[in-house]
């Protein structure tokens, strides 16, 4: 049976100027969608949008956004509506921060900042996009959670807690928006080297992760982007409220040896 051609839609990707967000923007543009590249680092967003527009004119726009600021979020989405006549059909919430500190040393300011940006930003952008989606009776929202949503890690009290909250937020939105033809899902990437994470992966940390991952390697931004773009597709219409690990089997792994048998 021939595969149905994907409809061209408008996508908005926060954190789209680098890392996983940039990879998602590239993939969505390659699928024929118009992409708003949203990032607090506007120069990074412009670089990605320029690359996409060089490949296909008027396929991308760059917009500065501070996802933790309600006024900035509203202004960014208003800019999309002004440019293309409507808001996003596909909303990917990739913007985030990764503070690292032990439970005993983490300041409340650090903890609160992680919640404001990671959780608050996901809430604000999802809510703003969903209002237009509800009117059009269609939408895809994909949030960036983490393996830290499911497994604790040393130094991740702020980051891990915020990502766990994103998983819960995803279910809440999915519950209320499904009747409008909107699906809301989250992807939980395993260890991936990006500009945000690389400073936290020493050779020892990287080796420790790789020893625990059944695939025996870290993931790539393109592999995470492929999963996100699938959840944005028409083929994912009946997937809603899911936290999808993309982690080489890390969450599935347990004891590495039994009775002398090694994985």
Short mmCIF file of the C-alpha atoms (twelve columns), coordinates in Angstrom:
data_MODEL
# 
_entry.id   MODEL 
# 
loop_
_atom_site.group_PDB 
_atom_site.id 
_atom_site.type_symbol 
_atom_site.label_atom_id 
_atom_site.label_alt_id 
_atom_site.label_comp_id 
_atom_site.label_asym_id 
_atom_site.label_seq_id 
_atom_site.Cartn_x 
_atom_site.Cartn_y 
_atom_site.Cartn_z 
_atom_site.pdbx_PDB_model_num 
ATOM 1   C CA . UNK A 1   0.000   0.000   0.000  1 
ATOM 2   C CA . UNK A 2   1.421   3.391   -0.997 1 
ATOM 3   C CA . UNK A 3   2.382   5.674   1.870  1 
ATOM 4   C CA . UNK A 4   0.233   8.791   2.160  1 
ATOM 5   C CA . UNK A 5   2.149   11.986  1.453  1 
ATOM 6   C CA . UNK A 6   2.815   14.179  4.463  1 
ATOM 7   C CA . UNK A 7   0.848   17.445  4.523  1 
ATOM 8   C CA . UNK A 8   2.979   20.588  4.662  1 
ATOM 9   C CA . UNK A 9   2.464   22.372  7.977  1 
ATOM 10  C CA . UNK A 10  3.901   25.136  10.130 1 
ATOM 11  C CA . UNK A 11  6.306   24.024  12.854 1 
ATOM 12  C CA . UNK A 12  7.824   25.900  15.781 1 
ATOM 13  C CA . UNK A 13  10.952  24.558  17.469 1 
ATOM 14  C CA . UNK A 14  12.239  26.146  20.666 1 
ATOM 15  C CA . UNK A 15  15.940  25.760  21.267 1 
ATOM 16  C CA . UNK A 16  16.115  25.427  17.499 1 
ATOM 17  C CA . UNK A 17  19.435  27.195  17.163 1 
ATOM 18  C CA . UNK A 18  21.591  24.274  18.267 1 
ATOM 19  C CA . UNK A 19  21.733  20.647  19.344 1 
ATOM 20  C CA . UNK A 20  18.608  18.528  19.190 1 
ATOM 21  C CA . UNK A 21  16.428  21.531  18.322 1 
ATOM 22  C CA . UNK A 22  18.517  22.379  15.259 1 
ATOM 23  C CA . UNK A 23  18.432  18.748  14.113 1 
ATOM 24  C CA . UNK A 24  14.633  18.735  14.493 1 
ATOM 25  C CA . UNK A 25  14.312  21.974  12.519 1 
ATOM 26  C CA . UNK A 26  16.389  20.462  9.704  1 
ATOM 27  C CA . UNK A 27  14.336  17.257  9.639  1 
ATOM 28  C CA . UNK A 28  10.988  19.066  9.640  1 
ATOM 29  C CA . UNK A 29  12.100  21.370  6.840  1 
ATOM 30  C CA . UNK A 30  13.292  18.376  4.831  1 
ATOM 31  C CA . UNK A 31  9.778   16.941  5.240  1 
ATOM 32  C CA . UNK A 32  8.328   20.003  3.533  1 
ATOM 33  C CA . UNK A 33  7.194   21.975  6.577  1 
ATOM 34  C CA . UNK A 34  7.832   25.649  7.234  1 
ATOM 35  C CA . UNK A 35  9.850   26.020  10.421 1 
ATOM 36  C CA . UNK A 36  10.063  28.824  12.960 1 
ATOM 37  C CA . UNK A 37  13.446  28.485  14.645 1 
ATOM 38  C CA . UNK A 38  12.994  29.886  18.154 1 
ATOM 39  C CA . UNK A 39  15.969  30.482  20.413 1 
ATOM 40  C CA . UNK A 40  17.182  32.929  23.046 1 
ATOM 41  C CA . UNK A 41  20.444  33.036  21.060 1 
ATOM 42  C CA . UNK A 42  19.054  34.794  18.005 1 
ATOM 43  C CA . UNK A 43  22.301  34.551  16.016 1 
ATOM 44  C CA . UNK A 44  22.165  30.758  16.311 1 
ATOM 45  C CA . UNK A 45  18.518  30.751  15.250 1 
ATOM 46  C CA . UNK A 46  19.305  32.948  12.238 1 
ATOM 47  C CA . UNK A 47  22.141  30.664  11.168 1 
ATOM 48  C CA . UNK A 48  19.829  27.637  11.131 1 
ATOM 49  C CA . UNK A 49  16.994  29.527  9.407  1 
ATOM 50  C CA . UNK A 50  19.387  30.903  6.775  1 
ATOM 51  C CA . UNK A 51  20.591  27.392  6.018  1 
ATOM 52  C CA . UNK A 52  17.022  26.157  5.604  1 
ATOM 53  C CA . UNK A 53  16.022  29.114  3.428  1 
ATOM 54  C CA . UNK A 54  19.055  28.547  1.206  1 
ATOM 55  C CA . UNK A 55  17.752  25.051  0.535  1 
ATOM 56  C CA . UNK A 56  14.117  26.127  0.091  1 
ATOM 57  C CA . UNK A 57  13.116  29.837  0.052  1 
ATOM 58  C CA . UNK A 58  10.631  31.009  2.706  1 
ATOM 59  C CA . UNK A 59  10.817  27.683  4.513  1 
ATOM 60  C CA . UNK A 60  12.115  29.134  7.786  1 
ATOM 61  C CA . UNK A 61  12.129  32.158  10.049 1 
ATOM 62  C CA . UNK A 62  14.219  32.969  13.108 1 
ATOM 63  C CA . UNK A 63  12.624  34.414  16.224 1 
ATOM 64  C CA . UNK A 64  14.198  35.282  19.554 1 
ATOM 65  C CA . UNK A 65  12.383  33.775  22.525 1 
ATOM 66  C CA . UNK A 66  12.933  33.521  26.256 1 
ATOM 67  C CA . UNK A 67  10.712  30.546  27.031 1 
ATOM 68  C CA . UNK A 68  10.566  31.411  30.723 1 
ATOM 69  C CA . UNK A 69  9.065   34.847  30.014 1 
ATOM 70  C CA . UNK A 70  5.316   34.880  29.169 1 
ATOM 71  C CA . UNK A 71  5.578   38.167  27.242 1 
ATOM 72  C CA . UNK A 72  8.473   36.889  25.147 1 
ATOM 73  C CA . UNK A 73  6.586   33.682  24.376 1 
ATOM 74  C CA . UNK A 74  3.489   35.563  23.273 1 
ATOM 75  C CA . UNK A 75  5.554   37.924  21.101 1 
ATOM 76  C CA . UNK A 76  7.353   35.023  19.421 1 
ATOM 77  C CA . UNK A 77  4.165   33.190  18.543 1 
ATOM 78  C CA . UNK A 78  2.541   36.416  17.374 1 
ATOM 79  C CA . UNK A 79  5.494   36.872  15.007 1 
ATOM 80  C CA . UNK A 80  4.843   33.420  13.503 1 
ATOM 81  C CA . UNK A 81  1.164   34.253  13.028 1 
ATOM 82  C CA . UNK A 82  2.022   37.563  11.371 1 
ATOM 83  C CA . UNK A 83  4.597   35.981  9.046  1 
ATOM 84  C CA . UNK A 84  2.621   32.941  7.923  1 
ATOM 85  C CA . UNK A 85  -1.003  33.788  8.680  1 
ATOM 86  C CA . UNK A 86  -1.493  31.264  11.460 1 
ATOM 87  C CA . UNK A 87  0.293   29.688  14.405 1 
ATOM 88  C CA . UNK A 88  2.182   26.433  14.642 1 
ATOM 89  C CA . UNK A 89  0.589   23.099  13.781 1 
ATOM 90  C CA . UNK A 90  3.659   21.300  15.126 1 
ATOM 91  C CA . UNK A 91  5.217   22.498  18.380 1 
ATOM 92  C CA . UNK A 92  8.540   21.048  19.586 1 
ATOM 93  C CA . UNK A 93  9.737   22.197  23.002 1 
ATOM 94  C CA . UNK A 94  13.474  21.603  22.934 1 
ATOM 95  C CA . UNK A 95  14.735  24.672  24.811 1 
ATOM 96  C CA . UNK A 96  16.217  23.900  28.199 1 
ATOM 97  C CA . UNK A 97  19.082  24.291  30.625 1 
ATOM 98  C CA . UNK A 98  21.118  21.689  32.506 1 
ATOM 99  C CA . UNK A 99  22.424  22.988  35.825 1 
ATOM 100 C CA . UNK A 100 24.599  20.524  37.732 1 
ATOM 101 C CA . UNK A 101 24.970  20.528  41.516 1 
ATOM 102 C CA . UNK A 102 24.649  18.040  44.340 1 
ATOM 103 C CA . UNK A 103 21.557  17.933  46.525 1 
ATOM 104 C CA . UNK A 104 23.505  19.513  49.380 1 
ATOM 105 C CA . UNK A 105 24.983  22.293  47.250 1 
ATOM 106 C CA . UNK A 106 22.179  23.160  44.807 1 
ATOM 107 C CA . UNK A 107 20.900  26.677  45.497 1 
ATOM 108 C CA . UNK A 108 17.219  27.442  45.384 1 
ATOM 109 C CA . UNK A 109 17.891  29.968  42.605 1 
ATOM 110 C CA . UNK A 110 19.474  27.205  40.508 1 
ATOM 111 C CA . UNK A 111 16.584  24.850  41.218 1 
ATOM 112 C CA . UNK A 112 13.954  27.491  40.473 1 
ATOM 113 C CA . UNK A 113 15.682  28.542  37.236 1 
ATOM 114 C CA . UNK A 114 15.594  24.958  35.960 1 
ATOM 115 C CA . UNK A 115 11.890  24.739  36.758 1 
ATOM 116 C CA . UNK A 116 11.127  28.148  35.197 1 
ATOM 117 C CA . UNK A 117 12.940  27.433  31.935 1 
ATOM 118 C CA . UNK A 118 12.433  23.695  31.475 1 
ATOM 119 C CA . UNK A 119 8.944   23.239  32.917 1 
ATOM 120 C CA . UNK A 120 7.564   26.763  32.724 1 
ATOM 121 C CA . UNK A 121 8.850   27.214  29.192 1 
ATOM 122 C CA . UNK A 122 7.284   23.953  28.069 1 
ATOM 123 C CA . UNK A 123 3.993   24.957  29.662 1 
ATOM 124 C CA . UNK A 124 3.926   28.464  28.200 1 
ATOM 125 C CA . UNK A 125 4.866   27.444  24.650 1 
ATOM 126 C CA . UNK A 126 2.551   24.433  24.613 1 
ATOM 127 C CA . UNK A 127 -0.378  26.457  25.913 1 
ATOM 128 C CA . UNK A 128 0.197   29.316  23.467 1 
ATOM 129 C CA . UNK A 129 0.498   26.968  20.488 1 
ATOM 130 C CA . UNK A 130 -2.426  24.790  21.596 1 
ATOM 131 C CA . UNK A 131 -4.917  27.650  21.531 1 
ATOM 132 C CA . UNK A 132 -4.534  27.988  17.773 1 
ATOM 133 C CA . UNK A 133 -4.365  24.233  17.290 1 
ATOM 134 C CA . UNK A 134 -7.659  23.804  19.142 1 
ATOM 135 C CA . UNK A 135 -9.361  26.252  16.769 1 
ATOM 136 C CA . UNK A 136 -8.027  24.334  13.746 1 
ATOM 137 C CA . UNK A 137 -8.758  20.937  15.363 1 
ATOM 138 C CA . UNK A 138 -5.256  19.643  14.710 1 
ATOM 139 C CA . UNK A 139 -1.906  19.761  16.411 1 
ATOM 140 C CA . UNK A 140 1.219   17.929  17.467 1 
ATOM 141 C CA . UNK A 141 3.164   18.913  20.573 1 
ATOM 142 C CA . UNK A 142 6.395   17.107  21.424 1 
ATOM 143 C CA . UNK A 143 8.275   17.899  24.616 1 
ATOM 144 C CA . UNK A 144 11.880  17.130  25.480 1 
ATOM 145 C CA . UNK A 145 12.035  15.131  28.667 1 
ATOM 146 C CA . UNK A 146 15.083  12.980  29.474 1 
ATOM 147 C CA . UNK A 147 16.219  9.655   30.826 1 
ATOM 148 C CA . UNK A 148 16.568  11.795  33.951 1 
ATOM 149 C CA . UNK A 149 12.762  11.806  34.004 1 
ATOM 150 C CA . UNK A 150 12.937  8.122   34.893 1 
ATOM 151 C CA . UNK A 151 16.328  7.514   36.522 1 
ATOM 152 C CA . UNK A 152 18.040  9.716   39.060 1 
ATOM 153 C CA . UNK A 153 21.615  10.862  38.532 1 
ATOM 154 C CA . UNK A 154 24.219  12.461  40.751 1 
ATOM 155 C CA . UNK A 155 24.192  16.237  40.387 1 
ATOM 156 C CA . UNK A 156 20.831  16.303  38.625 1 
ATOM 157 C CA . UNK A 157 18.476  17.329  41.399 1 
ATOM 158 C CA . UNK A 158 17.357  20.473  39.525 1 
ATOM 159 C CA . UNK A 159 17.585  19.137  35.981 1 
ATOM 160 C CA . UNK A 160 16.156  15.681  36.695 1 
ATOM 161 C CA . UNK A 161 13.258  17.031  38.737 1 
ATOM 162 C CA . UNK A 162 12.369  19.483  35.980 1 
ATOM 163 C CA . UNK A 163 12.410  16.738  33.368 1 
ATOM 164 C CA . UNK A 164 10.222  14.504  35.542 1 
ATOM 165 C CA . UNK A 165 7.765   17.390  35.753 1 
ATOM 166 C CA . UNK A 166 7.773   17.676  31.952 1 
ATOM 167 C CA . UNK A 167 6.682   14.036  31.717 1 
ATOM 168 C CA . UNK A 168 3.735   14.788  34.007 1 
ATOM 169 C CA . UNK A 169 2.915   17.996  32.159 1 
ATOM 170 C CA . UNK A 170 2.837   16.050  28.910 1 
ATOM 171 C CA . UNK A 171 0.182   13.688  30.278 1 
ATOM 172 C CA . UNK A 172 -1.929  16.578  31.577 1 
ATOM 173 C CA . UNK A 173 -1.931  18.330  28.206 1 
ATOM 174 C CA . UNK A 174 -2.623  15.061  26.373 1 
ATOM 175 C CA . UNK A 175 -5.618  14.367  28.597 1 
ATOM 176 C CA . UNK A 176 -7.278  17.702  27.909 1 
ATOM 177 C CA . UNK A 177 -6.308  18.352  24.296 1 
ATOM 178 C CA . UNK A 178 -6.982  14.969  22.679 1 
ATOM 179 C CA . UNK A 179 -10.584 15.883  21.891 1 
ATOM 180 C CA . UNK A 180 -9.319  18.787  19.767 1 
ATOM 181 C CA . UNK A 181 -7.269  16.530  17.502 1 
ATOM 182 C CA . UNK A 182 -4.062  17.476  19.307 1 
ATOM 183 C CA . UNK A 183 -1.550  14.890  20.467 1 
ATOM 184 C CA . UNK A 184 0.994   15.671  23.176 1 
ATOM 185 C CA . UNK A 185 3.961   13.395  23.691 1 
ATOM 186 C CA . UNK A 186 7.462   13.551  25.117 1 
ATOM 187 C CA . UNK A 187 10.770  12.079  24.041 1 
ATOM 188 C CA . UNK A 188 13.272  10.995  26.696 1 
ATOM 189 C CA . UNK A 189 16.721  11.118  25.092 1 
ATOM 190 C CA . UNK A 190 19.488  8.994   26.501 1 
ATOM 191 C CA . UNK A 191 23.029  10.353  26.719 1 
ATOM 192 C CA . UNK A 192 23.664  12.613  23.716 1 
ATOM 193 C CA . UNK A 193 26.533  15.018  23.173 1 
ATOM 194 C CA . UNK A 194 25.281  18.556  22.514 1 
ATOM 195 C CA . UNK A 195 26.557  22.042  23.270 1 
ATOM 196 C CA . UNK A 196 24.485  21.956  26.470 1 
ATOM 197 C CA . UNK A 197 25.586  18.527  27.709 1 
ATOM 198 C CA . UNK A 198 29.157  18.102  26.508 1 
ATOM 199 C CA . UNK A 199 30.714  20.027  29.409 1 
ATOM 200 C CA . UNK A 200 29.145  17.495  31.788 1 
ATOM 201 C CA . UNK A 201 30.511  14.433  29.971 1 
ATOM 202 C CA . UNK A 202 34.080  13.825  31.031 1 
ATOM 203 C CA . UNK A 203 35.798  10.788  29.460 1 
ATOM 204 C CA . UNK A 204 35.002  8.876   32.646 1 
ATOM 205 C CA . UNK A 205 31.318  9.854   32.546 1 
ATOM 206 C CA . UNK A 206 31.050  8.968   28.868 1 
ATOM 207 C CA . UNK A 207 32.694  5.566   29.445 1 
ATOM 208 C CA . UNK A 208 30.391  4.867   32.399 1 
ATOM 209 C CA . UNK A 209 27.284  5.597   30.336 1 
ATOM 210 C CA . UNK A 210 28.465  3.528   27.382 1 
ATOM 211 C CA . UNK A 211 29.097  0.557   29.651 1 
ATOM 212 C CA . UNK A 212 25.463  0.694   30.850 1 
ATOM 213 C CA . UNK A 213 23.816  1.198   27.450 1 
ATOM 214 C CA . UNK A 214 23.026  -2.041  25.598 1 
ATOM 215 C CA . UNK A 215 23.882  -0.299  22.310 1 
ATOM 216 C CA . UNK A 216 27.334  0.464   23.831 1 
ATOM 217 C CA . UNK A 217 27.389  4.009   22.489 1 
ATOM 218 C CA . UNK A 218 25.868  7.411   23.024 1 
ATOM 219 C CA . UNK A 219 23.118  8.665   20.759 1 
ATOM 220 C CA . UNK A 220 23.194  11.400  18.143 1 
ATOM 221 C CA . UNK A 221 21.050  14.490  17.796 1 
ATOM 222 C CA . UNK A 222 19.768  13.160  14.465 1 
ATOM 223 C CA . UNK A 223 18.517  9.964   16.116 1 
ATOM 224 C CA . UNK A 224 16.564  11.972  18.686 1 
ATOM 225 C CA . UNK A 225 15.243  14.253  15.948 1 
ATOM 226 C CA . UNK A 226 13.969  11.285  13.930 1 
ATOM 227 C CA . UNK A 227 11.840  10.124  16.870 1 
ATOM 228 C CA . UNK A 228 10.492  13.627  17.480 1 
ATOM 229 C CA . UNK A 229 9.608   14.101  13.832 1 
ATOM 230 C CA . UNK A 230 7.764   10.793  13.778 1 
ATOM 231 C CA . UNK A 231 5.620   11.972  16.697 1 
ATOM 232 C CA . UNK A 232 4.931   15.145  14.676 1 
ATOM 233 C CA . UNK A 233 3.798   13.141  11.664 1 
ATOM 234 C CA . UNK A 234 0.323   12.227  10.478 1 
ATOM 235 C CA . UNK A 235 1.208   8.596   11.123 1 
ATOM 236 C CA . UNK A 236 1.425   9.247   14.868 1 
ATOM 237 C CA . UNK A 237 -2.198  10.417  15.158 1 
ATOM 238 C CA . UNK A 238 -3.141  7.761   17.730 1 
ATOM 239 C CA . UNK A 239 -0.076  8.142   19.943 1 
ATOM 240 C CA . UNK A 240 -0.914  10.475  22.805 1 
ATOM 241 C CA . UNK A 241 0.430   11.071  26.308 1 
ATOM 242 C CA . UNK A 242 3.481   8.862   25.767 1 
ATOM 243 C CA . UNK A 243 7.007   9.259   27.154 1 
ATOM 244 C CA . UNK A 244 9.200   7.645   24.494 1 
ATOM 245 C CA . UNK A 245 12.754  6.702   25.536 1 
ATOM 246 C CA . UNK A 246 15.310  7.085   22.741 1 
ATOM 247 C CA . UNK A 247 18.283  5.762   24.630 1 
ATOM 248 C CA . UNK A 248 19.843  2.681   23.062 1 
ATOM 249 C CA . UNK A 249 18.162  0.518   25.700 1 
ATOM 250 C CA . UNK A 250 19.531  2.371   28.737 1 
ATOM 251 C CA . UNK A 251 16.241  2.393   30.662 1 
ATOM 252 C CA . UNK A 252 15.630  -1.263  29.875 1 
ATOM 253 C CA . UNK A 253 19.052  -2.393  31.116 1 
ATOM 254 C CA . UNK A 254 19.592  -4.105  34.434 1 
ATOM 255 C CA . UNK A 255 22.278  -6.333  35.901 1 
ATOM 256 C CA . UNK A 256 25.078  -6.822  33.360 1 
ATOM 257 C CA . UNK A 257 26.070  -10.332 34.411 1 
ATOM 258 C CA . UNK A 258 24.318  -13.418 35.791 1 
ATOM 259 C CA . UNK A 259 26.030  -16.701 36.676 1 
ATOM 260 C CA . UNK A 260 29.038  -15.694 34.610 1 
ATOM 261 C CA . UNK A 261 26.981  -14.735 31.556 1 
ATOM 262 C CA . UNK A 262 27.784  -11.188 30.480 1 
ATOM 263 C CA . UNK A 263 25.869  -8.817  28.251 1 
# 
